[in-house]
Amino acid sequence: MSEANYMANIVGVFGDPVAENPTGVMQNAAFQALGLNWLYLNFEVTAANLAAAVQGMRAMNNFRGVNCTIPHKVAVIQHLDAIAASAQVIGAVNTVRREGDRLVGENTDGKGFMTALTVDAGIDPAGKSAVVLGAGGAARAITVELALAGARAITVVNRSEERGETLVRLLNAQTPAQATFVRWQGAYRVPAGVDLLINATSIGLFPDVDAAPEIDYGSITPGMVVCDVIPNPPRTPFLRQAAARGARTIDGLGMLVYQGAIAFKMWTGQEASTEVMHRALAAEFGV
Ligand code: NDP
């Protein structure tokens, strides 16, 4: 007979707004699949209350970790005891885990992308040339992980010059990659010889499902691997157009599942079923 244990382990997400964040759907499905007494909850935490929320989490031993989303990804850093190396370079934390009494900040967004790239598509980014559309949080996470994995050249294409140049300066200063900024004006033409083309903007995210980044789609060639960070819908017009030109495509739903599975492992020490997570999210998104 097993001893009763009525104390669930709690994880969740701190954000504002946070009501529509779907991460709990996949995490709770993965906990259930393994029979774990764990629960993922969305916590509405205003910017002014972040310090108190982290303090509260510290005080509750069965509060095992959290994801951080808007507006906390940068602000949370000052409340933690240690920051993982890549999260330090990225300058943002999306996952907090406990290590004994310490709270450690991690960033799993770029790592989720890397798993989709290396495991699902079998692509080693070492020595490759990448073009990344966007320079926000997702672009920062992806470009830093690509650079740390040995990508040779990274071109950041962004509408706002300041954000794009800041990211390129960071990559050139803190990683071995050679980064270049291109201001996004009109239809961007992907140069010949590019291996990876990544949409890391929010263009195409539900409900704007017909929107696509403004590029010259004729410049996509069959040898390219084309990736989108948009998880919902997974088959964006961007990916559909790339596939129509013979390119291999990687969607943002896979990235979302993998970044969640990496956080799951950091919290529980166990491997999540990415199939269960994927199925739960796809059902949630109605795809
Ligand atoms: P940010 O707000 O930090 O950055 C948004 C980026 O998109 C900026 O570079 C912005 O350019 C650009 N952008 C937005 N609209 C346009 C437009 N109309 N034309 C040109 N550029 C545009 O957002 P995040 O980086 O945090 O998130 C971006 C997307 O990534 C979101 O849709 C999010 O859902 C997704 N994401 C997916 C993840 C996954 O696991 N699949 C993980 C994390 C994020 P500018 O600087 O000029 O404003």
mmCIF file of C-alpha atoms and ligand atoms in Angstrom:
data_model
loop_
_atom_site.group_PDB
_atom_site.id
_atom_site.type_symbol
_atom_site.label_atom_id
_atom_site.label_comp_id
_atom_site.label_asym_id
_atom_site.label_seq_id
_atom_site.Cartn_x
_atom_site.Cartn_y
_atom_site.Cartn_z
ATOM 1 C CA MET A 1 0.000 0.000 0.000
ATOM 2 C CA SER A 2 1.468 3.404 -0.944
ATOM 3 C CA GLU A 3 1.534 6.339 1.451
ATOM 4 C CA ALA A 4 -0.899 9.128 0.651
ATOM 5 C CA ASN A 5 0.578 12.354 -0.703
ATOM 6 C CA TYR A 6 -1.998 15.074 -1.111
ATOM 7 C CA MET A 7 0.557 17.780 -1.938
ATOM 8 C CA ALA A 8 0.708 18.494 -5.651
ATOM 9 C CA ASN A 9 3.814 20.073 -7.152
ATOM 10 C CA ILE A 10 2.882 23.408 -8.676
ATOM 11 C CA VAL A 11 4.337 25.077 -11.764
ATOM 12 C CA GLY A 12 2.799 27.719 -13.995
ATOM 13 C CA VAL A 13 3.234 30.957 -15.850
ATOM 14 C CA PHE A 14 3.529 34.506 -14.500
ATOM 15 C CA GLY A 15 2.196 37.059 -16.966
ATOM 16 C CA ASP A 16 -0.154 39.954 -17.594
ATOM 17 C CA PRO A 17 -2.282 39.315 -19.581
ATOM 18 C CA VAL A 18 -2.093 35.564 -19.111
ATOM 19 C CA ALA A 19 -5.651 34.196 -19.356
ATOM 20 C CA GLU A 20 -5.212 33.021 -22.947
ATOM 21 C CA ASN A 21 -1.780 31.416 -22.520
ATOM 22 C CA PRO A 22 -2.250 27.763 -23.618
ATOM 23 C CA THR A 23 0.955 26.278 -22.144
ATOM 24 C CA GLY A 24 -0.924 24.572 -19.296
ATOM 25 C CA VAL A 25 -2.885 22.484 -21.775
ATOM 26 C CA MET A 26 0.251 20.681 -22.964
ATOM 27 C CA GLN A 27 2.048 20.589 -19.598
ATOM 28 C CA ASN A 28 -0.951 19.175 -17.716
ATOM 29 C CA ALA A 29 -1.515 16.584 -20.468
ATOM 30 C CA ALA A 30 2.138 15.514 -20.114
ATOM 31 C CA PHE A 31 1.882 15.313 -16.287
ATOM 32 C CA GLN A 32 -1.217 13.152 -16.582
ATOM 33 C CA ALA A 33 0.370 10.870 -19.170
ATOM 34 C CA LEU A 34 3.165 10.074 -16.692
ATOM 35 C CA GLY A 35 0.820 9.875 -13.687
ATOM 36 C CA LEU A 36 2.653 12.765 -11.980
ATOM 37 C CA ASN A 37 0.966 14.707 -9.187
ATOM 38 C CA TRP A 38 1.906 18.038 -10.783
ATOM 39 C CA LEU A 39 -0.284 20.952 -11.830
ATOM 40 C CA TYR A 40 0.375 23.884 -14.191
ATOM 41 C CA LEU A 41 -1.588 27.095 -13.567
ATOM 42 C CA ASN A 42 -1.753 30.549 -15.142
ATOM 43 C CA PHE A 43 -0.963 33.294 -12.589
ATOM 44 C CA GLU A 44 -1.952 36.862 -13.370
ATOM 45 C CA VAL A 45 0.969 38.869 -11.970
ATOM 46 C CA THR A 46 1.278 42.598 -12.661
ATOM 47 C CA ALA A 47 4.690 44.165 -13.210
ATOM 48 C CA ALA A 48 4.431 45.847 -9.799
ATOM 49 C CA ASN A 49 3.821 42.492 -8.077
ATOM 50 C CA LEU A 50 6.553 40.432 -9.733
ATOM 51 C CA ALA A 51 9.007 40.636 -6.819
ATOM 52 C CA ALA A 52 6.303 39.542 -4.373
ATOM 53 C CA ALA A 53 5.208 36.705 -6.666
ATOM 54 C CA VAL A 54 8.787 35.352 -6.915
ATOM 55 C CA GLN A 55 9.155 35.697 -3.135
ATOM 56 C CA GLY A 56 5.901 33.795 -2.649
ATOM 57 C CA MET A 57 7.111 31.067 -4.945
ATOM 58 C CA ARG A 58 10.348 30.775 -2.950
ATOM 59 C CA ALA A 59 8.365 30.366 0.267
ATOM 60 C CA MET A 60 6.308 27.432 -1.031
ATOM 61 C CA ASN A 61 8.516 24.363 -1.336
ATOM 62 C CA ASN A 62 6.148 22.524 -3.649
ATOM 63 C CA PHE A 63 6.049 25.493 -6.050
ATOM 64 C CA ARG A 64 8.652 23.995 -8.393
ATOM 65 C CA GLY A 65 9.073 26.596 -11.101
ATOM 66 C CA VAL A 66 7.446 28.999 -13.513
ATOM 67 C CA ASN A 67 7.429 30.245 -17.043
ATOM 68 C CA CYS A 68 7.593 34.002 -17.469
ATOM 69 C CA THR A 69 5.821 35.797 -20.253
ATOM 70 C CA ILE A 70 4.953 39.419 -21.096
ATOM 71 C CA PRO A 71 5.942 41.668 -19.261
ATOM 72 C CA HIS A 72 8.288 39.657 -16.999
ATOM 73 C CA LYS A 73 10.933 37.989 -19.209
ATOM 74 C CA VAL A 74 13.600 40.633 -18.567
ATOM 75 C CA ALA A 75 12.401 42.023 -15.220
ATOM 76 C CA VAL A 76 12.463 38.622 -13.487
ATOM 77 C CA ILE A 77 16.256 38.351 -13.854
ATOM 78 C CA GLN A 78 16.943 40.711 -10.924
ATOM 79 C CA HIS A 79 14.919 38.475 -8.576
ATOM 80 C CA LEU A 80 16.778 35.213 -9.351
ATOM 81 C CA ASP A 81 19.937 33.676 -7.881
ATOM 82 C CA ALA A 82 21.579 32.509 -11.115
ATOM 83 C CA ILE A 83 21.026 32.775 -14.864
ATOM 84 C CA ALA A 84 22.008 30.080 -17.380
ATOM 85 C CA ALA A 85 24.691 31.110 -19.875
ATOM 86 C CA SER A 86 22.493 31.376 -22.990
ATOM 87 C CA ALA A 87 19.713 33.178 -21.092
ATOM 88 C CA GLN A 88 22.372 35.615 -19.926
ATOM 89 C CA VAL A 89 23.410 36.375 -23.509
ATOM 90 C CA ILE A 90 19.772 36.515 -24.709
ATOM 91 C CA GLY A 91 18.997 38.868 -21.816
ATOM 92 C CA ALA A 92 15.652 37.231 -21.068
ATOM 93 C CA VAL A 93 14.308 34.347 -18.981
ATOM 94 C CA ASN A 94 11.204 32.348 -19.906
ATOM 95 C CA THR A 95 11.642 29.518 -17.395
ATOM 96 C CA VAL A 96 12.585 29.525 -13.716
ATOM 97 C CA ARG A 97 13.627 26.283 -12.034
ATOM 98 C CA ARG A 98 14.610 25.395 -8.490
ATOM 99 C CA GLU A 99 18.075 24.097 -7.721
ATOM 100 C CA GLY A 100 18.049 23.410 -3.985
ATOM 101 C CA ASP A 101 17.188 26.741 -2.409
ATOM 102 C CA ARG A 102 18.199 28.721 -5.482
ATOM 103 C CA LEU A 103 16.045 29.953 -8.333
ATOM 104 C CA VAL A 104 17.754 29.636 -11.712
ATOM 105 C CA GLY A 105 16.660 31.475 -14.867
ATOM 106 C CA GLU A 106 16.703 29.698 -18.213
ATOM 107 C CA ASN A 107 15.503 30.470 -21.717
ATOM 108 C CA THR A 108 13.971 27.472 -23.491
ATOM 109 C CA ASP A 109 12.580 29.311 -26.560
ATOM 110 C CA GLY A 110 15.742 29.078 -28.659
ATOM 111 C CA LYS A 111 16.462 25.576 -27.336
ATOM 112 C CA GLY A 112 12.987 24.446 -28.484
ATOM 113 C CA PHE A 113 13.735 25.850 -31.912
ATOM 114 C CA MET A 114 17.084 24.046 -31.973
ATOM 115 C CA THR A 115 15.447 20.720 -31.078
ATOM 116 C CA ALA A 116 12.941 21.115 -33.921
ATOM 117 C CA LEU A 117 15.815 21.954 -36.274
ATOM 118 C CA THR A 118 18.252 19.238 -35.226
ATOM 119 C CA VAL A 119 15.914 16.384 -34.244
ATOM 120 C CA ASP A 120 12.897 16.821 -36.528
ATOM 121 C CA ALA A 121 14.731 18.154 -39.571
ATOM 122 C CA GLY A 122 18.159 16.586 -38.891
ATOM 123 C CA ILE A 123 19.941 19.910 -39.560
ATOM 124 C CA ASP A 124 23.214 20.769 -37.812
ATOM 125 C CA PRO A 125 23.476 24.587 -37.843
ATOM 126 C CA ALA A 126 27.296 24.522 -37.589
ATOM 127 C CA GLY A 127 28.791 26.401 -40.519
ATOM 128 C CA LYS A 128 25.360 27.379 -41.893
ATOM 129 C CA SER A 129 24.141 30.766 -43.036
ATOM 130 C CA ALA A 130 20.818 31.986 -41.622
ATOM 131 C CA VAL A 131 18.433 34.861 -42.334
ATOM 132 C CA VAL A 132 16.140 35.782 -39.446
ATOM 133 C CA LEU A 133 13.125 38.033 -39.963
ATOM 134 C CA GLY A 134 12.503 40.006 -36.754
ATOM 135 C CA ALA A 135 14.617 41.152 -33.814
ATOM 136 C CA GLY A 136 12.284 40.716 -30.816
ATOM 137 C CA GLY A 137 12.426 38.168 -28.000
ATOM 138 C CA ALA A 138 11.957 35.097 -30.198
ATOM 139 C CA ALA A 139 14.575 36.314 -32.704
ATOM 140 C CA ARG A 140 17.058 37.016 -29.885
ATOM 141 C CA ALA A 141 16.610 33.530 -28.418
ATOM 142 C CA ILE A 142 16.887 31.780 -31.789
ATOM 143 C CA THR A 143 19.870 33.735 -33.110
ATOM 144 C CA VAL A 144 21.854 33.329 -29.874
ATOM 145 C CA GLU A 145 21.303 29.546 -29.846
ATOM 146 C CA LEU A 146 22.145 29.300 -33.567
ATOM 147 C CA ALA A 147 25.314 31.330 -33.027
ATOM 148 C CA LEU A 148 26.371 29.289 -29.980
ATOM 149 C CA ALA A 149 25.783 26.124 -32.044
ATOM 150 C CA GLY A 150 28.270 27.349 -34.653
ATOM 151 C CA ALA A 151 26.161 29.075 -37.309
ATOM 152 C CA ARG A 152 28.642 30.929 -39.522
ATOM 153 C CA ALA A 153 26.636 33.939 -40.673
ATOM 154 C CA ILE A 154 23.388 35.427 -39.360
ATOM 155 C CA THR A 155 21.512 38.199 -41.144
ATOM 156 C CA VAL A 156 18.892 39.986 -39.037
ATOM 157 C CA VAL A 157 16.176 41.630 -41.143
ATOM 158 C CA ASN A 158 14.010 43.997 -39.128
ATOM 159 C CA ARG A 159 11.640 46.920 -39.585
ATOM 160 C CA SER A 160 12.919 48.901 -36.611
ATOM 161 C CA GLU A 161 16.561 49.762 -37.154
ATOM 162 C CA GLU A 162 17.341 50.224 -33.482
ATOM 163 C CA ARG A 163 16.130 46.778 -32.403
ATOM 164 C CA GLY A 164 17.826 45.071 -35.345
ATOM 165 C CA GLU A 165 21.163 46.778 -34.786
ATOM 166 C CA THR A 166 21.079 46.097 -31.051
ATOM 167 C CA LEU A 167 20.667 42.379 -31.730
ATOM 168 C CA VAL A 168 23.448 42.332 -34.323
ATOM 169 C CA ARG A 169 25.822 44.150 -31.948
ATOM 170 C CA LEU A 170 25.018 41.607 -29.244
ATOM 171 C CA LEU A 171 25.650 38.634 -31.553
ATOM 172 C CA ASN A 172 28.948 40.045 -32.816
ATOM 173 C CA ALA A 173 30.146 40.920 -29.319
ATOM 174 C CA GLN A 174 29.081 37.793 -27.444
ATOM 175 C CA THR A 175 29.043 34.920 -29.934
ATOM 176 C CA PRO A 176 31.441 33.622 -32.603
ATOM 177 C CA ALA A 177 28.920 34.205 -35.446
ATOM 178 C CA GLN A 178 29.229 36.989 -38.006
ATOM 179 C CA ALA A 179 26.007 38.995 -37.809
ATOM 180 C CA THR A 180 24.730 41.642 -40.220
ATOM 181 C CA PHE A 181 21.700 43.919 -40.044
ATOM 182 C CA VAL A 182 19.415 44.639 -43.021
ATOM 183 C CA ARG A 183 16.648 47.196 -42.678
ATOM 184 C CA TRP A 184 13.349 45.675 -43.853
ATOM 185 C CA GLN A 185 11.960 47.864 -46.618
ATOM 186 C CA GLY A 186 9.655 46.390 -49.256
ATOM 187 C CA ALA A 187 9.911 42.758 -50.314
ATOM 188 C CA TYR A 188 13.136 41.308 -48.884
ATOM 189 C CA ARG A 189 15.068 39.168 -51.351
ATOM 190 C CA VAL A 190 16.750 36.147 -49.740
ATOM 191 C CA PRO A 191 20.367 36.020 -51.020
ATOM 192 C CA ALA A 192 21.632 32.897 -52.795
ATOM 193 C CA GLY A 193 23.546 30.521 -50.538
ATOM 194 C CA VAL A 194 21.337 31.027 -47.468
ATOM 195 C CA ASP A 195 20.669 27.702 -45.700
ATOM 196 C CA LEU A 196 18.047 28.731 -43.134
ATOM 197 C CA LEU A 197 15.248 31.291 -43.426
ATOM 198 C CA ILE A 198 13.326 31.938 -40.202
ATOM 199 C CA ASN A 199 10.257 34.053 -39.576
ATOM 200 C CA ALA A 200 10.676 35.248 -35.964
ATOM 201 C CA THR A 201 8.111 38.049 -36.237
ATOM 202 C CA SER A 202 4.525 37.850 -35.007
ATOM 203 C CA ILE A 203 3.206 38.125 -38.597
ATOM 204 C CA GLY A 204 0.670 35.357 -39.273
ATOM 205 C CA LEU A 205 -0.316 34.707 -35.649
ATOM 206 C CA PHE A 206 -4.001 33.890 -35.024
ATOM 207 C CA PRO A 207 -6.334 35.692 -35.762
ATOM 208 C CA ASP A 208 -4.276 37.281 -38.607
ATOM 209 C CA VAL A 209 -4.023 33.913 -40.321
ATOM 210 C CA ASP A 210 -3.777 35.315 -43.876
ATOM 211 C CA ALA A 211 -0.815 37.612 -43.125
ATOM 212 C CA ALA A 212 2.664 36.725 -44.410
ATOM 213 C CA PRO A 213 6.036 38.485 -44.095
ATOM 214 C CA GLU A 214 6.790 40.710 -47.075
ATOM 215 C CA ILE A 215 9.575 38.898 -48.910
ATOM 216 C CA ASP A 216 10.283 37.952 -52.509
ATOM 217 C CA TYR A 217 9.010 34.357 -52.320
ATOM 218 C CA GLY A 218 10.672 33.660 -55.672
ATOM 219 C CA SER A 219 14.036 33.939 -53.876
ATOM 220 C CA ILE A 220 13.278 30.819 -51.786
ATOM 221 C CA THR A 221 15.058 27.802 -53.271
ATOM 222 C CA PRO A 222 14.523 24.038 -52.730
ATOM 223 C CA GLY A 223 17.779 23.695 -50.789
ATOM 224 C CA MET A 224 16.625 26.063 -48.019
ATOM 225 C CA VAL A 225 15.112 25.077 -44.693
ATOM 226 C CA VAL A 226 12.330 27.533 -43.869
ATOM 227 C CA CYS A 227 11.079 27.884 -40.274
ATOM 228 C CA ASP A 228 8.260 29.817 -38.623
ATOM 229 C CA VAL A 229 7.872 30.651 -34.923
ATOM 230 C CA ILE A 230 4.090 31.063 -35.245
ATOM 231 C CA PRO A 231 2.514 28.128 -33.371
ATOM 232 C CA ASN A 232 -1.109 28.907 -34.218
ATOM 233 C CA PRO A 233 -1.860 28.182 -37.014
ATOM 234 C CA PRO A 234 1.072 25.814 -37.597
ATOM 235 C CA ARG A 235 0.765 25.929 -41.427
ATOM 236 C CA THR A 236 1.192 29.653 -42.022
ATOM 237 C CA PRO A 237 1.004 31.227 -45.505
ATOM 238 C CA PHE A 238 4.783 31.826 -45.111
ATOM 239 C CA LEU A 239 5.452 28.082 -44.737
ATOM 240 C CA ARG A 240 2.925 27.139 -47.410
ATOM 241 C CA GLN A 241 4.625 29.417 -49.935
ATOM 242 C CA ALA A 242 8.059 28.080 -48.973
ATOM 243 C CA ALA A 243 6.867 24.472 -49.352
ATOM 244 C CA ALA A 244 5.376 25.327 -52.759
ATOM 245 C CA ARG A 245 8.912 26.350 -53.834
ATOM 246 C CA GLY A 246 10.356 23.033 -52.712
ATOM 247 C CA ALA A 247 11.894 24.159 -49.398
ATOM 248 C CA ARG A 248 11.740 21.985 -46.277
ATOM 249 C CA THR A 249 9.637 23.604 -43.573
ATOM 250 C CA ILE A 250 9.574 23.583 -39.758
ATOM 251 C CA ASP A 251 6.559 24.995 -37.922
ATOM 252 C CA GLY A 252 6.263 26.935 -34.653
ATOM 253 C CA LEU A 253 3.986 24.390 -32.995
ATOM 254 C CA GLY A 254 6.894 21.941 -32.825
ATOM 255 C CA MET A 255 9.108 24.644 -31.331
ATOM 256 C CA LEU A 256 6.461 25.474 -28.724
ATOM 257 C CA VAL A 257 6.112 21.815 -27.754
ATOM 258 C CA TYR A 258 9.878 21.283 -27.513
ATOM 259 C CA GLN A 259 10.506 24.409 -25.428
ATOM 260 C CA GLY A 260 7.757 23.162 -23.094
ATOM 261 C CA ALA A 261 9.270 19.669 -22.949
ATOM 262 C CA ILE A 262 12.665 21.166 -22.044
ATOM 263 C CA ALA A 263 11.052 23.146 -19.192
ATOM 264 C CA PHE A 264 9.169 19.977 -18.103
ATOM 265 C CA LYS A 265 12.472 18.098 -17.819
ATOM 266 C CA MET A 266 14.096 20.996 -15.918
ATOM 267 C CA TRP A 267 11.230 20.938 -13.391
ATOM 268 C CA THR A 268 10.452 17.227 -13.015
ATOM 269 C CA GLY A 269 13.715 15.572 -14.098
ATOM 270 C CA GLN A 270 11.638 13.367 -16.413
ATOM 271 C CA GLU A 271 11.177 13.230 -20.181
ATOM 272 C CA ALA A 272 7.801 14.506 -21.309
ATOM 273 C CA SER A 273 5.958 12.840 -24.150
ATOM 274 C CA THR A 274 6.219 15.426 -26.916
ATOM 275 C CA GLU A 275 3.544 13.462 -28.792
ATOM 276 C CA VAL A 276 1.071 13.935 -25.941
ATOM 277 C CA MET A 277 1.966 17.629 -25.703
ATOM 278 C CA HIS A 278 1.655 18.129 -29.450
ATOM 279 C CA ARG A 279 -1.721 16.388 -29.586
ATOM 280 C CA ALA A 280 -3.063 18.453 -26.666
ATOM 281 C CA LEU A 281 -2.017 21.764 -28.236
ATOM 282 C CA ALA A 282 -3.171 20.833 -31.740
ATOM 283 C CA ALA A 283 -6.600 19.971 -30.301
ATOM 284 C CA GLU A 284 -6.635 23.284 -28.428
ATOM 285 C CA PHE A 285 -5.781 25.185 -31.626
ATOM 286 C CA GLY A 286 -8.325 23.149 -33.610
ATOM 287 C CA VAL A 287 -5.765 21.831 -36.110
HETATM 288 P P1 NDP B 1 8.345 40.855 -29.956
HETATM 289 O O1 NDP B 1 7.228 41.809 -29.804
HETATM 290 O O2 NDP B 1 9.484 40.881 -29.001
HETATM 291 O O3 NDP B 1 8.973 41.051 -31.454
HETATM 292 C C1 NDP B 1 8.153 41.086 -32.588
HETATM 293 C C2 NDP B 1 9.015 41.202 -33.840
HETATM 294 O O4 NDP B 1 8.156 41.128 -34.970
HETATM 295 C C3 NDP B 1 9.782 42.505 -33.961
HETATM 296 O O5 NDP B 1 11.018 42.263 -34.579
HETATM 297 C C4 NDP B 1 8.867 43.350 -34.859
HETATM 298 O O6 NDP B 1 9.562 44.320 -35.602
HETATM 299 C C5 NDP B 1 8.358 42.282 -35.796
HETATM 300 N N1 NDP B 1 7.093 42.637 -36.435
HETATM 301 C C6 NDP B 1 5.850 42.590 -35.894
HETATM 302 N N2 NDP B 1 4.931 42.972 -36.790
HETATM 303 C C7 NDP B 1 5.605 43.280 -37.916
HETATM 304 C C8 NDP B 1 5.216 43.725 -39.226
HETATM 305 N N3 NDP B 1 3.935 43.951 -39.516
HETATM 306 N N4 NDP B 1 6.178 43.936 -40.150
HETATM 307 C C9 NDP B 1 7.483 43.708 -39.864
HETATM 308 N N5 NDP B 1 7.916 43.270 -38.650
HETATM 309 C C10 NDP B 1 6.990 43.062 -37.703
HETATM 310 O O7 NDP B 1 7.678 39.423 -30.010
HETATM 311 P P2 NDP B 1 8.369 38.005 -29.717
HETATM 312 O O8 NDP B 1 9.681 37.964 -30.400
HETATM 313 O O9 NDP B 1 8.298 37.692 -28.272
HETATM 314 O O10 NDP B 1 7.351 37.023 -30.442
HETATM 315 C C11 NDP B 1 7.276 36.966 -31.847
HETATM 316 C C12 NDP B 1 6.423 35.770 -32.235
HETATM 317 O O11 NDP B 1 7.081 34.597 -31.828
HETATM 318 C C13 NDP B 1 5.040 35.751 -31.566
HETATM 319 O O12 NDP B 1 4.067 35.519 -32.565
HETATM 320 C C14 NDP B 1 5.106 34.587 -30.615
HETATM 321 O O13 NDP B 1 3.874 33.891 -30.556
HETATM 322 C C15 NDP B 1 6.144 33.705 -31.284
HETATM 323 N N6 NDP B 1 6.849 32.834 -30.349
HETATM 324 C C16 NDP B 1 6.773 31.494 -30.578
HETATM 325 C C17 NDP B 1 7.405 30.629 -29.752
HETATM 326 C C18 NDP B 1 7.309 29.182 -30.027
HETATM 327 O O14 NDP B 1 7.740 28.396 -29.170
HETATM 328 N N7 NDP B 1 6.762 28.772 -31.164
HETATM 329 C C19 NDP B 1 8.194 31.084 -28.584
HETATM 330 C C20 NDP B 1 8.237 32.527 -28.455
HETATM 331 C C21 NDP B 1 7.576 33.354 -29.305
HETATM 332 P P3 NDP B 1 9.894 45.785 -34.968
HETATM 333 O O15 NDP B 1 11.115 45.610 -34.101
HETATM 334 O O16 NDP B 1 10.154 46.607 -36.165
HETATM 335 O O17 NDP B 1 8.677 46.208 -34.200
#
